[in-house]
Amino acid sequence: MSFFKKTLLFLFFYFYISNIFIQNAYAYLESGDTLSTSNYEVQTFDVSDEEAAPRDVTFSDDGKKMFIVGNDGDDVDEYTLSTAYDISTAVFVDSFSVKSEDINPMGVRFNNDGSKMFIAGRQEKKVFEYSLSVNFDVSEAEYTGNSFDVSSQVKSVFLGLAFSHDGTMMYITDGQGAAATDSIYQFSLNNSFDLSGGANLIRSVRTGFELETLQPNEAEPNGIAFNKSGTRMFLVGTNGNDVNQYTLSEGFNISTASYDGGARRGSNPKGIDFSADGLRMFILDSTLRVVQEHHLPCPFNLFAGKCEKITQNSDRAGIAEAQMELAKRTINMSTNSVLNRLKWIKRNEDKQNLSNQNIKLNFSNTMLSSLNQLPISSFKKISTTKRNTDSNKKYFYWSEGNITLGRVGDSDIASTKEISTNSLTFGLDKFTDDYGIDGLAFRFGRDDVDVGNSGSHLDSNTFNVTYYNTSPLENDTKFVDKFFGIGKLSSDIITDVGGNKLTAKRKGYQVYGTYRLKEEFIKGKLTFINSGQLDLGHTLLKRYKESGKEEAAIRVKDQHVGTFNLRHSIAVVEDLSNEKYQFKRHGKLEYLVDGDRSSDIKYSYANDPSNSYKDKLEVGSVHNINAEIGLDLIFPDRYSIFLIYERNQAINSGHNDNLYIAIGYLPYEGAEYAFTINGSENLLSKLEFKKNVNGLNLSFNVNDDLTNLGENREANIVLNKVF
């Protein structure tokens, strides 16, 4: 055989065997498989030097500490880990004796921040509460005097202990001895992670009967653990020496558990716990006196096709919802910018020049930078009954800055979302022959959403083009508005899964339209506007794959998000102008029905591409109330202020606050003014005046450092002509 053929054959077998190894590195189990013989088991840690009869294991929330409780020393042993959840780096630190409370401790758990520790005592059949002056430092533990007696429920041996994530539920297992009930008991605490207020038995489930699908039948449940949402439960037991996995249709409600499968451990498993991301499972073997570390192919799961749905992780569900909300919000805000323009024209229809722009403000502060373009106006008064021919042919230019701040509270599946949107809209329009308006609007938006408190984030840029038309129907009091638009979304996504930051990029494309009928009624200085509106839209969010820790990453398929809104609003404009000031104030109350709130998201896990998952997500509320107040003020010295504040309140589902600002100077025709502010440490300003004089462009500007007035000042005069 030639060297070339040998090399090819070697490479073939190398890549074939490597591929098998890679695939098996996170191979899923079948129910009844043995963990010890699979590649799930990564390493073990011997605790026999500190405890000869270990009974339970748990970790601090950051994975930098491990705790073992045992009934040989009747104490809790504390270990530090230099690498989070890597037990090979564990070093013994200290022990804390619980003999004064119970000489046979079986379970140990902490509250979320480690300021409290709880011990399950087999001898007294009580749960004991301890306070820690230094979080997760057992050397600083003190018995609070609070305990809860479970002897009336637990008939035999008090073994396992667990809490719900919010500390309002407590779980106890009873699984050995002639009088054992082989049960899990669920108690509600009157105060979160606090035994002083007592607890109440809610329900119990017999693992060998109510959960009769258990294979092999686990008649001796010991350790118990849940994922953060309580939709996944794990039991280790000494009857089958196995770990058993259940899915709960209702979080932390053990009566809704369905059996996913069991895997044999091979010795005497007593305790079980997981890393925060659910990708590492730790089992305490009481016979071998070791903690066994297992790496899982996807969070809180052992079996193919049983990976967590994204709705079982509140941050991940929040990110998915935020993308849907972004699609709908972008369409609504693009439409609203055009509506604001048309309403402004209507309130100022007695002006010849309906441009409102030209003053530019730039700030390094991201919030202030949304005021990047502040409109001004330059117009002359004309007849309200007839516009001249030149006016009808002229294009008017306008701009609008927008700041949106919003908050959507946490739900059953999703974390709280804090929303910040800055946008800038430029437009041009002209009168039609029937005294209507035709125009185009270009909107640029920056949208930031913080999800939860762990760093999950959606950072998006949006661009939309909207064509708009308004036409009178009857005596200049009835109008029809028609909009059609397209848009593009580009998002950077960061999703925190148990401390793992997964990143992705996603694009989206939009098409949308609006049809609006409105009618005006004038009574004295008041103008009432009654309108009905239909919004239709469709957003295609393209597929993406998360990068980062492969075991937690998902691949999301193309997703469709619809917009179907029905609106009815009543608005009023009051003209308070006098000889000195032009002043109008206005308000609106709108009822909106969101008829398309749901979207199906389809995805698969990177380590389990053959199994697809689908969740139906809903965002917002069917019923929404939108309120708006604003004012238009033009001073005699030609300064103007236009201001609108809007509150969008989704019934029982959060709100958005929108602020639209226009500040301007009414220049004489042919003159342009610009004012800019830039810088971070120094605020460098520039005031510029431009005017065309007999074909020559005259420009005058003054530059100044606002942080050091009188210094770094310069002025320039420029005269040029373009041939």
GROMACS .gro file of N, CA and C in nm, residues 231-367:
model
  411
  231THR      N    1  -3.990   2.272   3.712
  231THR     CA    2  -4.053   2.188   3.611
  231THR      C    3  -3.978   2.057   3.590
  232ARG      N    4  -3.867   2.041   3.657
  232ARG     CA    5  -3.790   1.917   3.649
  232ARG      C    6  -3.750   1.876   3.791
  233MET      N    7  -3.776   1.750   3.826
  233MET     CA    8  -3.745   1.698   3.959
  233MET      C    9  -3.658   1.573   3.944
  234PHE      N   10  -3.564   1.556   4.039
  234PHE     CA   11  -3.476   1.441   4.040
  234PHE      C   12  -3.478   1.376   4.178
  235LEU      N   13  -3.481   1.244   4.179
  235LEU     CA   14  -3.475   1.166   4.301
  235LEU      C   15  -3.363   1.064   4.290
  236VAL      N   16  -3.285   1.048   4.397
  236VAL     CA   17  -3.195   0.934   4.407
  236VAL      C   18  -3.246   0.845   4.519
  237GLY      N   19  -3.231   0.715   4.498
  237GLY     CA   20  -3.283   0.620   4.595
  237GLY      C   21  -3.195   0.499   4.609
  238THR      N   22  -3.210   0.431   4.720
  238THR     CA   23  -3.124   0.318   4.751
  238THR      C   24  -3.188   0.184   4.721
  239ASN      N   25  -3.314   0.185   4.678
  239ASN     CA   26  -3.376   0.059   4.638
  239ASN      C   27  -3.323   0.013   4.504
  240GLY      N   28  -3.325   0.103   4.406
  240GLY     CA   29  -3.268   0.071   4.275
  240GLY      C   30  -3.130   0.128   4.256
  241ASN      N   31  -3.079   0.200   4.356
  241ASN     CA   32  -2.950   0.268   4.344
  241ASN      C   33  -2.945   0.346   4.213
  242ASP      N   34  -3.037   0.439   4.197
  242ASP     CA   35  -3.052   0.507   4.071
  242ASP      C   36  -3.088   0.653   4.092
  243VAL      N   37  -3.080   0.727   3.982
  243VAL     CA   38  -3.129   0.864   3.978
  243VAL      C   39  -3.247   0.867   3.882
  244ASN      N   40  -3.358   0.926   3.926
  244ASN     CA   41  -3.482   0.926   3.850
  244ASN      C   42  -3.523   1.068   3.815
  245GLN      N   43  -3.564   1.086   3.691
  245GLN     CA   44  -3.595   1.218   3.638
  245GLN      C   45  -3.745   1.229   3.608
  246TYR      N   46  -3.804   1.341   3.650
  246TYR     CA   47  -3.946   1.368   3.627
  246TYR      C   48  -3.964   1.507   3.567
  247THR      N   49  -4.066   1.523   3.487
  247THR     CA   50  -4.109   1.653   3.437
  247THR      C   51  -4.241   1.689   3.503
  248LEU      N   52  -4.249   1.811   3.556
  248LEU     CA   53  -4.368   1.859   3.624
  248LEU      C   54  -4.440   1.959   3.534
  249SER      N   55  -4.566   1.933   3.505
  249SER     CA   56  -4.641   2.024   3.419
  249SER      C   57  -4.671   2.156   3.488
  250GLU      N   58  -4.671   2.156   3.620
  250GLU     CA   59  -4.686   2.278   3.699
  250GLU      C   60  -4.568   2.288   3.793
  251GLY      N   61  -4.495   2.397   3.785
  251GLY     CA   62  -4.372   2.411   3.860
  251GLY      C   63  -4.388   2.383   4.008
  252PHE      N   64  -4.303   2.294   4.062
  252PHE     CA   65  -4.295   2.259   4.203
  252PHE      C   66  -4.419   2.188   4.258
  253ASN      N   67  -4.512   2.153   4.172
  253ASN     CA   68  -4.628   2.075   4.214
  253ASN      C   69  -4.599   1.927   4.186
  254ILE      N   70  -4.561   1.853   4.288
  254ILE     CA   71  -4.515   1.716   4.268
  254ILE      C   72  -4.626   1.623   4.221
  255SER      N   73  -4.751   1.663   4.239
  255SER     CA   74  -4.860   1.578   4.192
  255SER      C   75  -4.871   1.578   4.041
  256THR      N   76  -4.805   1.672   3.972
  256THR     CA   77  -4.811   1.680   3.826
  256THR      C   78  -4.691   1.614   3.760
  257ALA      N   79  -4.610   1.540   3.840
  257ALA     CA   80  -4.488   1.480   3.787
  257ALA      C   81  -4.518   1.365   3.693
  258SER      N   82  -4.446   1.361   3.582
  258SER     CA   83  -4.449   1.247   3.490
  258SER      C   84  -4.306   1.196   3.476
  259TYR      N   85  -4.293   1.067   3.466
  259TYR     CA   86  -4.163   1.001   3.471
  259TYR      C   87  -4.093   1.008   3.335
  260ASP      N   88  -3.968   1.055   3.333
  260ASP     CA   89  -3.889   1.061   3.211
  260ASP      C   90  -3.798   0.941   3.194
  261GLY      N   91  -3.750   0.886   3.304
  261GLY     CA   92  -3.659   0.774   3.299
  261GLY      C   93  -3.571   0.769   3.421
  262GLY      N   94  -3.503   0.656   3.438
  262GLY     CA   95  -3.411   0.639   3.550
  262GLY      C   96  -3.280   0.580   3.501
  263ALA      N   97  -3.171   0.617   3.567
  263ALA     CA   98  -3.038   0.566   3.534
  263ALA      C   99  -2.974   0.512   3.661
  264ARG      N  100  -2.919   0.393   3.652
  264ARG     CA  101  -2.859   0.329   3.769
  264ARG      C  102  -2.727   0.395   3.806
  265ARG      N  103  -2.707   0.411   3.936
  265ARG     CA  104  -2.584   0.470   3.986
  265ARG      C  105  -2.486   0.363   4.030
  266GLY      N  106  -2.533   0.250   4.077
  266GLY     CA  107  -2.448   0.137   4.104
  266GLY      C  108  -2.402   0.119   4.244
  267SER      N  109  -2.429   0.210   4.335
  267SER     CA  110  -2.384   0.193   4.472
  267SER      C  111  -2.494   0.239   4.568
  268ASN      N  112  -2.472   0.342   4.646
  268ASN     CA  113  -2.564   0.383   4.753
  268ASN      C  114  -2.584   0.535   4.747
  269PRO      N  115  -2.658   0.586   4.646
  269PRO     CA  116  -2.675   0.731   4.633
  269PRO      C  117  -2.767   0.787   4.741
  270LYS      N  118  -2.718   0.890   4.808
  270LYS     CA  119  -2.797   0.952   4.915
  270LYS      C  120  -2.837   1.097   4.884
  271GLY      N  121  -2.748   1.171   4.823
  271GLY     CA  122  -2.776   1.311   4.796
  271GLY      C  123  -2.756   1.347   4.651
  272ILE      N  124  -2.819   1.454   4.607
  272ILE     CA  125  -2.809   1.499   4.469
  272ILE      C  126  -2.821   1.651   4.464
  273ASP      N  127  -2.742   1.713   4.377
  273ASP     CA  128  -2.750   1.856   4.354
  273ASP      C  129  -2.697   1.885   4.214
  274PHE      N  130  -2.720   2.010   4.165
  274PHE     CA  131  -2.683   2.050   4.030
  274PHE      C  132  -2.610   2.183   4.031
  275SER      N  133  -2.532   2.206   3.929
  275SER     CA  134  -2.476   2.338   3.907
  275SER      C  135  -2.589   2.433   3.866
  276ALA      N  136  -2.563   2.562   3.875
  276ALA     CA  137  -2.667   2.660   3.846
  276ALA      C  138  -2.718   2.649   3.703
  277ASP      N  139  -2.631   2.611   3.609
  277ASP     CA  140  -2.673   2.600   3.470
  277ASP      C  141  -2.735   2.465   3.437
  278GLY      N  142  -2.736   2.373   3.533
  278GLY     CA  143  -2.798   2.243   3.511
  278GLY      C  144  -2.719   2.148   3.425
  279LEU      N  145  -2.595   2.183   3.393
  279LEU     CA  146  -2.512   2.099   3.307
  279LEU      C  147  -2.419   2.006   3.384
  280ARG      N  148  -2.414   2.021   3.515
  280ARG     CA  149  -2.337   1.930   3.599
  280ARG      C  150  -2.427   1.876   3.709
  281MET      N  151  -2.427   1.746   3.723
  281MET     CA  152  -2.505   1.678   3.827
  281MET      C  153  -2.408   1.612   3.924
  282PHE      N  154  -2.435   1.630   4.053
  282PHE     CA  155  -2.350   1.576   4.158
  282PHE      C  156  -2.431   1.478   4.243
  283ILE      N  157  -2.379   1.358   4.259
  283ILE     CA  158  -2.443   1.254   4.339
  283ILE      C  159  -2.349   1.211   4.450
  284LEU      N  160  -2.401   1.206   4.569
  284LEU     CA  161  -2.323   1.160   4.684
  284LEU      C  162  -2.342   1.011   4.702
  285ASP      N  163  -2.234   0.935   4.693
  285ASP     CA  164  -2.235   0.791   4.717
  285ASP      C  165  -2.191   0.767   4.861
  286SER      N  166  -2.286   0.720   4.942
  286SER     CA  167  -2.258   0.705   5.084
  286SER      C  168  -2.166   0.587   5.112
  287THR      N  169  -2.173   0.483   5.031
  287THR     CA  170  -2.089   0.366   5.052
  287THR      C  171  -1.945   0.393   5.013
  288LEU      N  172  -1.926   0.452   4.894
  288LEU     CA  173  -1.792   0.483   4.846
  288LEU      C  174  -1.735   0.610   4.909
  289ARG      N  175  -1.824   0.689   4.973
  289ARG     CA  176  -1.786   0.814   5.040
  289ARG      C  177  -1.724   0.913   4.941
  290VAL      N  178  -1.787   0.925   4.828
  290VAL     CA  179  -1.738   1.016   4.725
  290VAL      C  180  -1.854   1.099   4.669
  291VAL      N  181  -1.818   1.215   4.615
  291VAL     CA  182  -1.910   1.294   4.535
  291VAL      C  183  -1.875   1.268   4.389
  292GLN      N  184  -1.975   1.231   4.311
  292GLN     CA  185  -1.955   1.200   4.170
  292GLN      C  186  -2.006   1.317   4.085
  293GLU      N  187  -1.923   1.363   3.996
  293GLU     CA  188  -1.957   1.473   3.907
  293GLU      C  189  -1.990   1.418   3.768
  294HIS      N  190  -2.107   1.451   3.718
  294HIS     CA  191  -2.153   1.407   3.587
  294HIS      C  192  -2.185   1.528   3.501
  295HIS      N  193  -2.139   1.528   3.376
  295HIS     CA  194  -2.170   1.634   3.282
  295HIS      C  195  -2.285   1.591   3.193
  296LEU      N  196  -2.384   1.676   3.181
  296LEU     CA  197  -2.508   1.644   3.109
  296LEU      C  198  -2.509   1.706   2.970
  297PRO      N  199  -2.577   1.645   2.875
  297PRO     CA  200  -2.578   1.695   2.737
  297PRO      C  201  -2.662   1.820   2.716
  298CYS      N  202  -2.757   1.846   2.805
  298CYS     CA  203  -2.833   1.970   2.804
  298CYS      C  204  -2.883   1.993   2.946
  299PRO      N  205  -2.922   2.115   2.982
  299PRO     CA  206  -2.951   2.146   3.122
  299PRO      C  207  -3.060   2.058   3.184
  300PHE      N  208  -3.029   2.006   3.302
  300PHE     CA  209  -3.124   1.930   3.383
  300PHE      C  210  -3.192   1.819   3.303
  301ASN      N  211  -3.112   1.742   3.232
  301ASN     CA  212  -3.169   1.634   3.153
  301ASN      C  213  -3.068   1.524   3.126
  302LEU      N  214  -3.117   1.399   3.129
  302LEU     CA  215  -3.036   1.282   3.100
  302LEU      C  216  -3.073   1.213   2.970
  303PHE      N  217  -3.193   1.236   2.917
  303PHE     CA  218  -3.249   1.152   2.814
  303PHE      C  219  -3.280   1.229   2.687
  304ALA      N  220  -3.261   1.163   2.572
  304ALA     CA  221  -3.287   1.224   2.442
  304ALA      C  222  -3.433   1.267   2.431
  305GLY      N  223  -3.452   1.385   2.374
  305GLY     CA  224  -3.587   1.436   2.354
  305GLY      C  225  -3.651   1.494   2.478
  306LYS      N  226  -3.576   1.504   2.589
  306LYS     CA  227  -3.631   1.554   2.715
  306LYS      C  228  -3.562   1.681   2.763
  307CYS      N  229  -3.490   1.749   2.674
  307CYS     CA  230  -3.425   1.873   2.714
  307CYS      C  231  -3.529   1.975   2.759
  308GLU      N  232  -3.486   2.065   2.846
  308GLU     CA  233  -3.575   2.169   2.895
  308GLU      C  234  -3.628   2.254   2.781
  309LYS      N  235  -3.756   2.288   2.787
  309LYS     CA  236  -3.807   2.389   2.696
  309LYS      C  237  -3.760   2.525   2.744
  310ILE      N  238  -3.748   2.618   2.653
  310ILE     CA  239  -3.697   2.749   2.690
  310ILE      C  240  -3.789   2.819   2.789
  311THR      N  241  -3.916   2.779   2.793
  311THR     CA  242  -4.009   2.838   2.887
  311THR      C  243  -3.982   2.795   3.030
  312GLN      N  244  -3.891   2.700   3.050
  312GLN     CA  245  -3.855   2.656   3.183
  312GLN      C  246  -3.736   2.734   3.239
  313ASN      N  247  -3.683   2.826   3.159
  313ASN     CA  248  -3.575   2.915   3.201
  313ASN      C  249  -3.626   3.057   3.182
  314SER      N  250  -3.645   3.130   3.291
  314SER     CA  251  -3.712   3.259   3.284
  314SER      C  252  -3.635   3.362   3.200
  315ASP      N  253  -3.502   3.363   3.207
  315ASP     CA  254  -3.426   3.456   3.126
  315ASP      C  255  -3.434   3.421   2.978
  316ARG      N  256  -3.424   3.292   2.948
  316ARG     CA  257  -3.433   3.249   2.808
  316ARG      C  258  -3.571   3.278   2.751
  317ALA      N  259  -3.676   3.254   2.828
  317ALA     CA  260  -3.812   3.287   2.784
  317ALA      C  261  -3.827   3.438   2.766
  318GLY      N  262  -3.764   3.516   2.858
  318GLY     CA  263  -3.770   3.661   2.847
  318GLY      C  264  -3.704   3.712   2.720
  319ILE      N  265  -3.590   3.653   2.683
  319ILE     CA  266  -3.522   3.692   2.559
  319ILE      C  267  -3.610   3.661   2.438
  320ALA      N  268  -3.674   3.544   2.438
  320ALA     CA  269  -3.762   3.508   2.326
  320ALA      C  270  -3.880   3.604   2.316
  321GLU      N  271  -3.938   3.639   2.431
  321GLU     CA  272  -4.049   3.734   2.430
  321GLU      C  273  -4.002   3.873   2.386
  322ALA      N  274  -3.883   3.913   2.430
  322ALA     CA  275  -3.832   4.045   2.394
  322ALA      C  276  -3.817   4.061   2.244
  323GLN      N  277  -3.780   3.955   2.175
  323GLN     CA  278  -3.768   3.962   2.028
  323GLN      C  279  -3.904   3.980   1.963
  324MET      N  280  -4.006   3.913   2.015
  324MET     CA  281  -4.142   3.933   1.963
  324MET      C  282  -4.190   4.076   1.990
  325GLU      N  283  -4.166   4.124   2.112
  325GLU     CA  284  -4.208   4.259   2.148
  325GLU      C  285  -4.136   4.363   2.063
  326LEU      N  286  -4.009   4.340   2.034
  326LEU     CA  287  -3.934   4.431   1.948
  326LEU      C  288  -3.999   4.444   1.811
  327ALA      N  289  -4.036   4.330   1.752
  327ALA     CA  290  -4.099   4.331   1.620
  327ALA      C  291  -4.228   4.413   1.621
  328LYS      N  292  -4.312   4.391   1.720
  328LYS     CA  293  -4.440   4.461   1.728
  328LYS      C  294  -4.420   4.608   1.764
  329ARG      N  295  -4.326   4.635   1.856
  329ARG     CA  296  -4.302   4.773   1.899
  329ARG      C  297  -4.246   4.858   1.784
  330THR      N  298  -4.158   4.801   1.703
  330THR     CA  299  -4.099   4.875   1.593
  330THR      C  300  -4.205   4.918   1.492
  331ILE      N  301  -4.298   4.829   1.460
  331ILE     CA  302  -4.407   4.863   1.369
  331ILE      C  303  -4.494   4.972   1.429
  332ASN      N  304  -4.531   4.957   1.556
  332ASN     CA  305  -4.618   5.055   1.620
  332ASN      C  306  -4.552   5.193   1.625
  333MET      N  307  -4.423   5.198   1.657
  333MET     CA  308  -4.357   5.326   1.669
  333MET      C  309  -4.333   5.391   1.534
  334SER      N  310  -4.308   5.311   1.431
  334SER     CA  311  -4.295   5.367   1.296
  334SER      C  312  -4.427   5.429   1.252
  335THR      N  313  -4.536   5.362   1.282
  335THR     CA  314  -4.668   5.415   1.251
  335THR      C  315  -4.698   5.541   1.332
  336ASN      N  316  -4.663   5.538   1.461
  336ASN     CA  317  -4.693   5.652   1.548
  336ASN      C  318  -4.618   5.778   1.506
  337SER      N  319  -4.494   5.763   1.458
  337SER     CA  320  -4.418   5.880   1.414
  337SER      C  321  -4.489   5.951   1.299
  338VAL      N  322  -4.542   5.873   1.206
  338VAL     CA  323  -4.616   5.930   1.094
  338VAL      C  324  -4.746   5.994   1.143
  339LEU      N  325  -4.814   5.927   1.235
  339LEU     CA  326  -4.937   5.985   1.289
  339LEU      C  327  -4.910   6.119   1.358
  340ASN      N  328  -4.798   6.125   1.433
  340ASN     CA  329  -4.762   6.252   1.497
  340ASN      C  330  -4.741   6.362   1.394
  341ARG      N  331  -4.677   6.327   1.283
  341ARG     CA  332  -4.655   6.424   1.177
  341ARG      C  333  -4.788   6.474   1.120
  342LEU      N  334  -4.879   6.384   1.090
  342LEU     CA  335  -5.007   6.425   1.034
  342LEU      C  336  -5.088   6.507   1.132
  343LYS      N  337  -5.082   6.471   1.260
  343LYS     CA  338  -5.154   6.549   1.360
  343LYS      C  339  -5.093   6.689   1.374
  344TRP      N  340  -4.960   6.698   1.365
  344TRP     CA  341  -4.895   6.828   1.372
  344TRP      C  342  -4.936   6.916   1.256
  345ILE      N  343  -4.940   6.858   1.135
  345ILE     CA  344  -4.984   6.934   1.018
  345ILE      C  345  -5.126   6.985   1.037
  346LYS      N  346  -5.212   6.899   1.086
  346LYS     CA  347  -5.351   6.938   1.103
  346LYS      C  348  -5.364   7.051   1.205
  347ARG      N  349  -5.285   7.045   1.313
  347ARG     CA  350  -5.292   7.151   1.414
  347ARG      C  351  -5.232   7.282   1.364
  348ASN      N  352  -5.147   7.274   1.260
  348ASN     CA  353  -5.081   7.393   1.209
  348ASN      C  354  -5.109   7.412   1.060
  349GLU      N  355  -5.230   7.376   1.016
  349GLU     CA  356  -5.261   7.382   0.875
  349GLU      C  357  -5.272   7.524   0.821
  350ASP      N  358  -5.270   7.623   0.905
  350ASP     CA  359  -5.273   7.761   0.860
  350ASP      C  360  -5.135   7.815   0.828
  351LYS      N  361  -5.036   7.729   0.821
  351LYS     CA  362  -4.900   7.772   0.791
  351LYS      C  363  -4.865   7.736   0.649
  352GLN      N  364  -4.790   7.825   0.582
  352GLN     CA  365  -4.748   7.803   0.444
  352GLN      C  366  -4.641   7.694   0.435
  353ASN      N  367  -4.538   7.706   0.517
  353ASN     CA  368  -4.426   7.614   0.513
  353ASN      C  369  -4.439   7.518   0.631
  354LEU      N  370  -4.458   7.391   0.602
  354LEU     CA  371  -4.483   7.292   0.705
  354LEU      C  372  -4.360   7.207   0.736
  355SER      N  373  -4.242   7.260   0.703
  355SER     CA  374  -4.119   7.193   0.744
  355SER      C  375  -4.098   7.214   0.893
  356ASN      N  376  -4.051   7.114   0.962
  356ASN     CA  377  -4.016   7.127   1.102
  356ASN      C  378  -3.891   7.045   1.132
  357GLN      N  379  -3.773   7.117   1.120
  357GLN     CA  380  -3.644   7.051   1.138
  357GLN      C  381  -3.531   7.153   1.146
  358ASN      N  382  -3.411   7.110   1.124
  358ASN     CA  383  -3.288   7.185   1.101
  358ASN      C  384  -3.201   7.209   1.224
  359ILE      N  385  -3.253   7.203   1.345
  359ILE     CA  386  -3.165   7.215   1.461
  359ILE      C  387  -3.120   7.077   1.503
  360LYS      N  388  -2.991   7.061   1.518
  360LYS     CA  389  -2.934   6.930   1.547
  360LYS      C  390  -2.858   6.934   1.678
  361LEU      N  391  -2.890   6.843   1.770
  361LEU     CA  392  -2.821   6.828   1.897
  361LEU      C  393  -2.758   6.690   1.904
  362ASN      N  394  -2.628   6.685   1.937
  362ASN     CA  395  -2.560   6.557   1.954
  362ASN      C  396  -2.505   6.547   2.095
  363PHE      N  397  -2.534   6.438   2.164
  363PHE     CA  398  -2.485   6.415   2.298
  363PHE      C  399  -2.414   6.281   2.303
  364SER      N  400  -2.306   6.272   2.381
  364SER     CA  401  -2.241   6.143   2.400
  364SER      C  402  -2.324   6.052   2.489
  365ASN      N  403  -2.404   6.109   2.578
  365ASN     CA  404  -2.495   6.031   2.659
  365ASN      C  405  -2.598   5.963   2.569
  366THR      N  406  -2.612   5.831   2.583
  366THR     CA  407  -2.698   5.756   2.492
  366THR      C  408  -2.844   5.795   2.501
  367MET      N  409  -2.889   5.834   2.620
  367MET     CA  410  -3.028   5.873   2.634
  367MET      C  411  -3.051   6.007   2.567
   0.00000   0.00000   0.00000
